[in-house]
PDB file of C-alpha atoms in Angstrom:
ATOM      1  CA  UNK A1462      17.468 -18.500  -2.794  1.00 49.00           C
ATOM      2  CA  UNK A1463      15.431 -15.134  -2.985  1.00 55.00           C
ATOM      3  CA  UNK A1464      11.751 -15.595  -3.183  1.00 53.00           C
ATOM      4  CA  UNK A1465      10.201 -14.010  -6.516  1.00 68.00           C
ATOM      5  CA  UNK A1466       7.079 -12.941  -4.471  1.00 80.00           C
ATOM      6  CA  UNK A1467       6.847  -9.207  -3.679  1.00 85.00           C
ATOM      7  CA  UNK A1468       6.008  -9.243   0.119  1.00 90.00           C
ATOM      8  CA  UNK A1469       2.567  -7.405   0.720  1.00 95.00           C
ATOM      9  CA  UNK A1470       2.232  -5.685   4.158  1.00 97.00           C
ATOM     10  CA  UNK A1471      -1.501  -6.045   5.959  1.00 98.00           C
ATOM     11  CA  UNK A1472      -1.163  -2.015   6.472  1.00 98.00           C
ATOM     12  CA  UNK A1473      -1.398  -2.132   2.512  1.00 98.00           C
ATOM     13  CA  UNK A1474      -3.777  -4.364   2.390  1.00 98.00           C
ATOM     14  CA  UNK A1475      -6.037  -2.801   5.204  1.00 98.00           C
ATOM     15  CA  UNK A1476      -5.293   1.134   3.659  1.00 98.00           C
ATOM     16  CA  UNK A1477      -5.948   0.085   0.181  1.00 98.00           C
ATOM     17  CA  UNK A1478      -9.061  -2.626   0.564  1.00 98.00           C
ATOM     18  CA  UNK A1479     -10.597  -1.473   3.370  1.00 98.00           C
ATOM     19  CA  UNK A1480      -9.701   2.352   4.343  1.00 98.00           C
ATOM     20  CA  UNK A1481     -10.174   3.706   0.937  1.00 98.00           C
ATOM     21  CA  UNK A1482     -12.661   1.486  -0.102  1.00 97.00           C
ATOM     22  CA  UNK A1483     -14.913   2.733   2.533  1.00 98.00           C
ATOM     23  CA  UNK A1484     -13.854   6.379   3.259  1.00 98.00           C
ATOM     24  CA  UNK A1485     -12.630   5.894   6.787  1.00 98.00           C
ATOM     25  CA  UNK A1486     -10.101   7.533   8.134  1.00 98.00           C
ATOM     26  CA  UNK A1487      -7.456   5.784  10.545  1.00 98.00           C
ATOM     27  CA  UNK A1488      -8.554   7.982  13.242  1.00 98.00           C
ATOM     28  CA  UNK A1489     -12.366   7.209  12.355  1.00 98.00           C
ATOM     29  CA  UNK A1490     -11.404   3.434  12.505  1.00 98.00           C
ATOM     30  CA  UNK A1491      -9.578   3.561  15.607  1.00 98.00           C
ATOM     31  CA  UNK A1492     -12.248   5.548  17.288  1.00 98.00           C
ATOM     32  CA  UNK A1493     -14.629   2.388  16.216  1.00 98.00           C
ATOM     33  CA  UNK A1494     -12.143  -0.400  17.220  1.00 98.00           C
ATOM     34  CA  UNK A1495     -11.162   1.438  20.016  1.00 98.00           C
ATOM     35  CA  UNK A1496      -7.260   1.517  19.737  1.00 98.00           C
ATOM     36  CA  UNK A1497      -4.893   4.771  19.349  1.00 98.00           C
ATOM     37  CA  UNK A1498      -5.064   6.589  16.203  1.00 98.00           C
ATOM     38  CA  UNK A1499      -1.297   6.046  15.839  1.00 98.00           C
ATOM     39  CA  UNK A1500      -1.426   2.489  15.738  1.00 98.00           C
ATOM     40  CA  UNK A1501      -3.603   2.177  12.772  1.00 98.00           C
ATOM     41  CA  UNK A1502      -1.927   5.309  11.077  1.00 98.00           C
ATOM     42  CA  UNK A1503       1.290   3.009  11.745  1.00 98.00           C
ATOM     43  CA  UNK A1504       0.443   0.295  10.723  1.00 98.00           C
ATOM     44  CA  UNK A1505      -1.352   1.719   7.567  1.00 98.00           C
ATOM     45  CA  UNK A1506       2.536   3.105   6.847  1.00 98.00           C
ATOM     46  CA  UNK A1507       3.671   0.084   7.115  1.00 97.00           C
ATOM     47  CA  UNK A1508       6.103   0.875  10.244  1.00 98.00           C
ATOM     48  CA  UNK A1509       4.464  -1.659  12.748  1.00 97.00           C
ATOM     49  CA  UNK A1510       3.347  -5.138  12.784  1.00 97.00           C
ATOM     50  CA  UNK A1511      -0.241  -6.770  12.808  1.00 98.00           C
ATOM     51  CA  UNK A1512      -0.845  -7.554  16.120  1.00 98.00           C
ATOM     52  CA  UNK A1513      -3.338 -10.977  17.400  1.00 98.00           C
ATOM     53  CA  UNK A1514      -4.942  -8.137  19.178  1.00 98.00           C
ATOM     54  CA  UNK A1515      -5.355  -5.441  16.177  1.00 98.00           C
ATOM     55  CA  UNK A1516      -6.436  -8.464  13.884  1.00 98.00           C
ATOM     56  CA  UNK A1517      -8.842  -9.366  16.243  1.00 98.00           C
ATOM     57  CA  UNK A1518     -10.845  -5.916  16.147  1.00 98.00           C
ATOM     58  CA  UNK A1519     -10.290  -5.492  12.511  1.00 98.00           C
ATOM     59  CA  UNK A1520     -11.919  -8.878  11.919  1.00 98.00           C
ATOM     60  CA  UNK A1521     -15.138  -7.823  14.310  1.00 98.00           C
ATOM     61  CA  UNK A1522     -15.274  -4.341  12.464  1.00 98.00           C
ATOM     62  CA  UNK A1523     -14.857  -5.605   8.642  1.00 98.00           C
ATOM     63  CA  UNK A1524     -16.609  -8.817   9.151  1.00 98.00           C
ATOM     64  CA  UNK A1525     -13.352 -10.965   8.343  1.00 98.00           C
ATOM     65  CA  UNK A1526     -11.255 -13.690  10.422  1.00 98.00           C
ATOM     66  CA  UNK A1527      -8.688 -12.814  12.263  1.00 98.00           C
ATOM     67  CA  UNK A1528      -6.337 -15.612  10.397  1.00 98.00           C
ATOM     68  CA  UNK A1529      -7.225 -13.022   7.328  1.00 98.00           C
ATOM     69  CA  UNK A1530      -4.788 -10.703   8.869  1.00 98.00           C
ATOM     70  CA  UNK A1531      -2.570 -12.634  10.917  1.00 98.00           C
ATOM     71  CA  UNK A1532      -1.835 -14.487   7.648  1.00 97.00           C
ATOM     72  CA  UNK A1533      -1.160 -11.431   5.942  1.00 97.00           C
ATOM     73  CA  UNK A1534       1.587 -10.615   8.509  1.00 97.00           C
ATOM     74  CA  UNK A1535       3.211 -13.904   8.405  1.00 96.00           C
ATOM     75  CA  UNK A1536       3.422 -14.142   4.473  1.00 95.00           C
ATOM     76  CA  UNK A1537       4.961 -10.710   4.522  1.00 95.00           C
ATOM     77  CA  UNK A1538       7.355 -11.595   7.476  1.00 94.00           C
ATOM     78  CA  UNK A1539       8.127 -15.154   5.504  1.00 91.00           C
ATOM     79  CA  UNK A1540       8.576 -13.443   2.128  1.00 90.00           C
ATOM     80  CA  UNK A1541      10.722 -10.532   3.462  1.00 88.00           C
ATOM     81  CA  UNK A1542      13.190 -11.979   6.432  1.00 81.00           C
ATOM     82  CA  UNK A1543      14.870 -14.598   4.857  1.00 73.00           C
ATOM     83  CA  UNK A1544      17.502 -15.792   6.969  1.00 69.00           C
ATOM     84  CA  UNK A1545      20.725 -13.084   6.712  1.00 70.00           C
ATOM     85  CA  UNK A1546      23.370 -15.950   7.118  1.00 80.00           C
ATOM     86  CA  UNK A1547      23.939 -18.913   5.362  1.00 86.00           C
ATOM     87  CA  UNK A1548      22.303 -22.154   7.555  1.00 85.00           C
ATOM     88  CA  UNK A1549      22.880 -25.058   5.227  1.00 86.00           C
ATOM     89  CA  UNK A1550      25.141 -26.328   7.052  1.00 90.00           C
ATOM     90  CA  UNK A1551      22.148 -27.019  10.040  1.00 91.00           C
ATOM     91  CA  UNK A1552      20.955 -30.672  10.153  1.00 92.00           C
ATOM     92  CA  UNK A1553      17.959 -32.221  11.323  1.00 92.00           C
ATOM     93  CA  UNK A1554      18.275 -33.402  15.253  1.00 94.00           C
ATOM     94  CA  UNK A1555      17.167 -36.999  15.006  1.00 93.00           C
ATOM     95  CA  UNK A1556      15.562 -38.308  18.068  1.00 89.00           C
ATOM     96  CA  UNK A1557      17.663 -41.128  19.952  1.00 78.00           C
TER      97      UNK A1557
END
């Protein structure tokens, strides 16, 4: 069954709610949090996933939590990556 929710990539939140709102470029943010500029550029273009390292750095810079960023990624992955194959025949393993 397909989800009715539209997945939102953490890079979209980073771009619209933080970079655009604060007038920051990807390069400015990257320098501030000591990561390659391409890491932030690829994240806001939704070409890469949020890592724990990046989430930790963003949480420090923006006063959020690491969980905020990681939960955005997990929710995105859950909504977007439903099983490609039918898994209805997989039964629970019951301990003896």
